[in-house]
mmCIF file of C-alpha atoms and ligand atoms in Angstrom:
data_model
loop_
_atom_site.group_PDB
_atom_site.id
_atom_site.type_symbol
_atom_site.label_atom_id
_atom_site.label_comp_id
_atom_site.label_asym_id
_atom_site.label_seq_id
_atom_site.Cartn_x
_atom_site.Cartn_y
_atom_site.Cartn_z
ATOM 1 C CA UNK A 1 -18.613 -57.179 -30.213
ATOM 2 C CA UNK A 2 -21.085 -57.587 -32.674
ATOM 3 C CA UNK A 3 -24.614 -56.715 -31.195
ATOM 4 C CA UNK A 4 -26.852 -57.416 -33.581
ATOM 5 C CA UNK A 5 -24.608 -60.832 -34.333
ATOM 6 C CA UNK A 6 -25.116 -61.212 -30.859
ATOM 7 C CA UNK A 7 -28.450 -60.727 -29.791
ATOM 8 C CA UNK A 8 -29.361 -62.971 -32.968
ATOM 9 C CA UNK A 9 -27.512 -65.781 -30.925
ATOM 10 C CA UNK A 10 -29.212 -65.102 -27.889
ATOM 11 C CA UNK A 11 -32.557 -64.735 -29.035
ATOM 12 C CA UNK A 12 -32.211 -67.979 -30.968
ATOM 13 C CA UNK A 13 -32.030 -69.648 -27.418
ATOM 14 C CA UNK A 14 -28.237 -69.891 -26.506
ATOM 15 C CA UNK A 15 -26.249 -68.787 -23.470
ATOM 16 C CA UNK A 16 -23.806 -66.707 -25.157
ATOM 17 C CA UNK A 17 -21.953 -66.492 -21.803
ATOM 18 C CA UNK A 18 -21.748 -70.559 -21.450
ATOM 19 C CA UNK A 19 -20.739 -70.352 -25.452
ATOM 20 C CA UNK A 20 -17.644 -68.376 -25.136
ATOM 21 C CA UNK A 21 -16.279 -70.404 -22.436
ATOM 22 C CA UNK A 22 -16.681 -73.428 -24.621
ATOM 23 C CA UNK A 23 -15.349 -71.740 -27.261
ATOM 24 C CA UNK A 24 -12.065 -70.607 -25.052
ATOM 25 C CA UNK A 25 -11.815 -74.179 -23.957
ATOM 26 C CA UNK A 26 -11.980 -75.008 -27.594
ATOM 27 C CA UNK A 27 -9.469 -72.625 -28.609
ATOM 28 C CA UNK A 28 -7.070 -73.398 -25.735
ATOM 29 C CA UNK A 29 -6.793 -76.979 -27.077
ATOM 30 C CA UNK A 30 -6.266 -75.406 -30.243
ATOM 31 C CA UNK A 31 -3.128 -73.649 -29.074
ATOM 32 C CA UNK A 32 -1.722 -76.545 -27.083
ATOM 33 C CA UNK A 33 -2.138 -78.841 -30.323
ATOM 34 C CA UNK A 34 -0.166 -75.954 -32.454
ATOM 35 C CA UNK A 35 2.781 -76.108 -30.398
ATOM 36 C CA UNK A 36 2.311 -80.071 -29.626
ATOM 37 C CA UNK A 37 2.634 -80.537 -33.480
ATOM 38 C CA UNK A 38 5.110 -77.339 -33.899
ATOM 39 C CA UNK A 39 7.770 -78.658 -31.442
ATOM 40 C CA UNK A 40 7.121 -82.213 -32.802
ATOM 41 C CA UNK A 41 7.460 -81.656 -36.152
ATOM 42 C CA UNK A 42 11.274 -80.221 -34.497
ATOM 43 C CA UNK A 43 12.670 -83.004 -32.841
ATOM 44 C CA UNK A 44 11.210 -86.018 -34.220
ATOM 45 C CA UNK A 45 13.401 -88.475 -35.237
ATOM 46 C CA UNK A 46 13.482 -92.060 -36.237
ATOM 47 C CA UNK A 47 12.331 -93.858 -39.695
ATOM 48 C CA UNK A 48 8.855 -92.453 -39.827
ATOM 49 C CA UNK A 49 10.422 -88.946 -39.167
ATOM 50 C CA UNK A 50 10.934 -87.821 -42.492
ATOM 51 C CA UNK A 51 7.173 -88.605 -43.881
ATOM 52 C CA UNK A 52 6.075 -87.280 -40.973
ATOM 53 C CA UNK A 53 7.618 -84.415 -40.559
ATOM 54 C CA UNK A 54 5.891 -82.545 -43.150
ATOM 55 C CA UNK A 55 2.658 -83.529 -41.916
ATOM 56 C CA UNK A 56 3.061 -82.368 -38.560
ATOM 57 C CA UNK A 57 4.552 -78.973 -39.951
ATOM 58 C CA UNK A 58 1.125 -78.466 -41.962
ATOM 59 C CA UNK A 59 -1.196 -79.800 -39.294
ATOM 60 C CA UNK A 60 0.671 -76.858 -36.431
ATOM 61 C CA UNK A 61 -0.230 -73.882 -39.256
ATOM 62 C CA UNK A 62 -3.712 -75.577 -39.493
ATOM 63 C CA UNK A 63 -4.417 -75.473 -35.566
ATOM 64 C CA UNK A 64 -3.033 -72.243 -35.629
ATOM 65 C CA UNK A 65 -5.971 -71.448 -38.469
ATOM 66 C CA UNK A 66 -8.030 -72.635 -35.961
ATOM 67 C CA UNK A 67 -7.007 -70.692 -32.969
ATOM 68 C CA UNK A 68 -7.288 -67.418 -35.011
ATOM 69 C CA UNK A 69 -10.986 -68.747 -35.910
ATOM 70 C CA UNK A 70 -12.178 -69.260 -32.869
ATOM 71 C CA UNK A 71 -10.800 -65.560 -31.092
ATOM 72 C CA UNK A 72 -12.278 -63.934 -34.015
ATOM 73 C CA UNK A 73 -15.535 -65.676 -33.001
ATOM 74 C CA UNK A 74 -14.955 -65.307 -29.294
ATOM 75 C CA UNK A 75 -14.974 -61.221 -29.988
ATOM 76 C CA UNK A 76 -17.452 -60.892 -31.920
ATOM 77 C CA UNK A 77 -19.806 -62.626 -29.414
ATOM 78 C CA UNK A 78 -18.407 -60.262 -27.112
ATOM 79 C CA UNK A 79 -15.641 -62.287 -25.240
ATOM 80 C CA UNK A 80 -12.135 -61.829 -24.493
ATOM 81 C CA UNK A 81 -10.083 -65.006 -26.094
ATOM 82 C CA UNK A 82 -8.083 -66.568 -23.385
ATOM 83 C CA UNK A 83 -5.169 -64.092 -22.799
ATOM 84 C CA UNK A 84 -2.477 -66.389 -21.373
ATOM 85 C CA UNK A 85 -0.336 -69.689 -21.916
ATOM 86 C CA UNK A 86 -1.098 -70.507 -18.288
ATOM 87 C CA UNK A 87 -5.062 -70.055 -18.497
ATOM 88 C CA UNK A 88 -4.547 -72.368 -21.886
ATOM 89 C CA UNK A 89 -3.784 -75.503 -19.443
ATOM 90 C CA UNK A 90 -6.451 -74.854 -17.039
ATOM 91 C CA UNK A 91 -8.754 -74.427 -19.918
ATOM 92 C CA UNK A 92 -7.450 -77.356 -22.422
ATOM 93 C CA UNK A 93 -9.859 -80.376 -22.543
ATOM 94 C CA UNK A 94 -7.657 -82.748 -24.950
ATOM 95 C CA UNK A 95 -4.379 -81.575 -22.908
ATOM 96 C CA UNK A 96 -1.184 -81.329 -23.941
ATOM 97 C CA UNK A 97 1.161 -84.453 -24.900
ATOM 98 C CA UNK A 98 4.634 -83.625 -24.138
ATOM 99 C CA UNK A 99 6.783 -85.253 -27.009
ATOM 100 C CA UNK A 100 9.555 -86.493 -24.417
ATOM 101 C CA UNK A 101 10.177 -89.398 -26.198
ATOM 102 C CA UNK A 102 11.003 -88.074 -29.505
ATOM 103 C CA UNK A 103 10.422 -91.117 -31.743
ATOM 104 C CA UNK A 104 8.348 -89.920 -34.876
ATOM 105 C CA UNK A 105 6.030 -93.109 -34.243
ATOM 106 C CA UNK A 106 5.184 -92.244 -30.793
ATOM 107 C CA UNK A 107 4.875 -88.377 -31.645
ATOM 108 C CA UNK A 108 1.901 -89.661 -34.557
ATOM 109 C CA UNK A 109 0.313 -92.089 -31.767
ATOM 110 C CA UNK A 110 0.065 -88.706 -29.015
ATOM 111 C CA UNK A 111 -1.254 -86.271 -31.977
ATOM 112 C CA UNK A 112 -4.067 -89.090 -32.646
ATOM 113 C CA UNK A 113 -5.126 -89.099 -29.885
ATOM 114 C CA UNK A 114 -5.064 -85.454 -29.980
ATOM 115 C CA UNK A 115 -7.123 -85.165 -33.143
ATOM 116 C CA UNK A 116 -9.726 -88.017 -31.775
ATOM 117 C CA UNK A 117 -10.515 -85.365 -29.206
ATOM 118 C CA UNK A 118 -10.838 -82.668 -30.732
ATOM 119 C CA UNK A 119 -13.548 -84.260 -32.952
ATOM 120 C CA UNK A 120 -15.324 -85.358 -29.995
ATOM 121 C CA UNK A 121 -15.310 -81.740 -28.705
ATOM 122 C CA UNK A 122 -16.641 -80.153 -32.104
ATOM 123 C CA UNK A 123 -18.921 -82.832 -32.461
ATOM 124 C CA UNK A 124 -20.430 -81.682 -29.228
ATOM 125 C CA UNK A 125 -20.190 -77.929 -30.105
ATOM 126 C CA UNK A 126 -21.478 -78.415 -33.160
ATOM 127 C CA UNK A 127 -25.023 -80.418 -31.374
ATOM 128 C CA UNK A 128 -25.198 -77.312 -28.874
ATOM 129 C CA UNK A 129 -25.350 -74.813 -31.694
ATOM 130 C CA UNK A 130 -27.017 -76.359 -34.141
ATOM 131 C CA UNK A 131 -30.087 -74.623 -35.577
ATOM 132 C CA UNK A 132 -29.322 -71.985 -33.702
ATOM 133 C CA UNK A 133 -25.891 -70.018 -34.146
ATOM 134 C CA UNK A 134 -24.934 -70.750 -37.674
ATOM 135 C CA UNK A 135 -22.285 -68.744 -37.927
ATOM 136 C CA UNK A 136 -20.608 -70.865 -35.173
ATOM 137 C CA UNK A 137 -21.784 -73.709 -36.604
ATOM 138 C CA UNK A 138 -20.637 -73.212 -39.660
ATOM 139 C CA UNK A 139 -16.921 -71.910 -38.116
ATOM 140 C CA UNK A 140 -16.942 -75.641 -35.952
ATOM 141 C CA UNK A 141 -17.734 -77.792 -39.147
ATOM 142 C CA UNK A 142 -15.089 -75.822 -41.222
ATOM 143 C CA UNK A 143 -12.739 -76.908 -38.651
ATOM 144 C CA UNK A 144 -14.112 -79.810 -37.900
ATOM 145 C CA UNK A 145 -13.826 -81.273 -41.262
ATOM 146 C CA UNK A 146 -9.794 -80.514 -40.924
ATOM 147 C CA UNK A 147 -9.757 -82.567 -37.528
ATOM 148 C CA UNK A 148 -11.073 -84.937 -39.078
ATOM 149 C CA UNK A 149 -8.410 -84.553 -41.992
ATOM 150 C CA UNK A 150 -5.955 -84.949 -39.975
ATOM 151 C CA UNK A 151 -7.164 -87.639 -37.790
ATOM 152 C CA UNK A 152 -7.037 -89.449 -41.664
ATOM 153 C CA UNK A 153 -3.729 -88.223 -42.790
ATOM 154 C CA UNK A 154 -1.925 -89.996 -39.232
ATOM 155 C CA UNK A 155 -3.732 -93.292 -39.485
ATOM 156 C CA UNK A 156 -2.825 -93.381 -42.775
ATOM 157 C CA UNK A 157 0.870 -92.782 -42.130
ATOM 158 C CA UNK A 158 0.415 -95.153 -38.831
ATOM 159 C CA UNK A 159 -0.803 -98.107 -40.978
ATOM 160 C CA UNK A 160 1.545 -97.283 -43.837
ATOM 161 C CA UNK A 161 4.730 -97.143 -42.318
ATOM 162 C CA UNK A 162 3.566 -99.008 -38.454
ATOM 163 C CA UNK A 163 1.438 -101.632 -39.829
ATOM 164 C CA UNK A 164 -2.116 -102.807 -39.052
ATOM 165 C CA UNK A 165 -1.933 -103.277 -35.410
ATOM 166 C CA UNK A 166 -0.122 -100.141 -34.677
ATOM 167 C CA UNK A 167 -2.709 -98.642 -33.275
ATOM 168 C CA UNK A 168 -2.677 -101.671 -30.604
ATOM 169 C CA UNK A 169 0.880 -100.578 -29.412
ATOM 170 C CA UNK A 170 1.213 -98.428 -26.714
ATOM 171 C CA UNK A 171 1.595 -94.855 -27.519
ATOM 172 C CA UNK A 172 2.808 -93.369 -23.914
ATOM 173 C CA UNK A 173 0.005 -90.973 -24.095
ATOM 174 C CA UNK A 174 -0.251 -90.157 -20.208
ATOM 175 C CA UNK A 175 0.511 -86.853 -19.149
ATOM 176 C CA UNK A 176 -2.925 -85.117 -19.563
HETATM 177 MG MG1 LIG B 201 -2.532 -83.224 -43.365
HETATM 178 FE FE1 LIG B 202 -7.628 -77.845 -34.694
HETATM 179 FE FE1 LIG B 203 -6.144 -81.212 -35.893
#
């Protein structure tokens, strides 16, 4: 821990407690999205698959980025990153979006979703530490910015290869 860094944070008016458990949440989702991505990026299949592919591949090492972003800030605050797979589902906000129907269509549908979460959640972390932790701040918008990247590069391929109502079709996105 930090305790200068940290002390900084709470004299600037934040619950550094309350923080770090937003920032585990945070970093849970971040773990769940790795491997929702990872083990996508494995099985899909279908037309999109091969354009996709390669975009889920890069968007897993990205959340993984994240992840290792977020325990680095979780220590130095003086917090112990969420130690176990388990505690990541009791902890995830956005959930986890079990590819069980492999199709390379559904799988980008599920990860938008994903990504439109996420956002929502930094965008919220970002308000709560604004003007106040800026080292946080500065950590959430860096990521942020990817999220919202990503969010981007899956429309994109959606209304490429899907068409323009493709975001109207069901996606299956139901298991939490
Ligand atoms: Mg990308
Ligand atoms: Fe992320
Ligand atoms: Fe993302």
């Amino acid at each position: 821990m930090g305790m200068k860094g940290k002390e900084m944070v709470e004299r600037a008016g934040i619950d550094v407690h309350a923080l770090i458990q937003l920032l585990n949440k945070a970093y849970s989702d971040e773990w769940l999205a790795y491997y929702q991505y990872w083990v996508g990026a494995k099985v899909a299949v279908g037309p999109l698959a091969p354009a996709l592919i390669p975009e889920l591949e890069e968007h897993a090492a990205e959340e993984l980025a994240h992840a290792q972003k977020l325990a680095s800030r979780i220590i130095q605050l003086g917090g112990t990153p969420v130690l176990s797979p388990e505690q990541w589902y009791r902890e995830t906000t956005c959930g986890y979006l079990t590819p069980s129907d492999p199709d390379a269509a559904k799988l980008l549908k599920q990860n938008l979703q994903g990504e439109r979460c996420a956002i929502e959640i930094y965008g919220k972390l970002l308000e709560l530490v604004k003007g106040k932790d800026m080292i946080t701040g500065n950590m959430i918008r860096k990521i942020m910015e990817e999220e919202v990247e990503h969010e981007q590069d899956l429309e994109d391929l959606g209304y490429n290869f899907l068409g323009d109502d493709f975001e109207k079709k069901s996606c299956g996105c139901s298991d939490k």
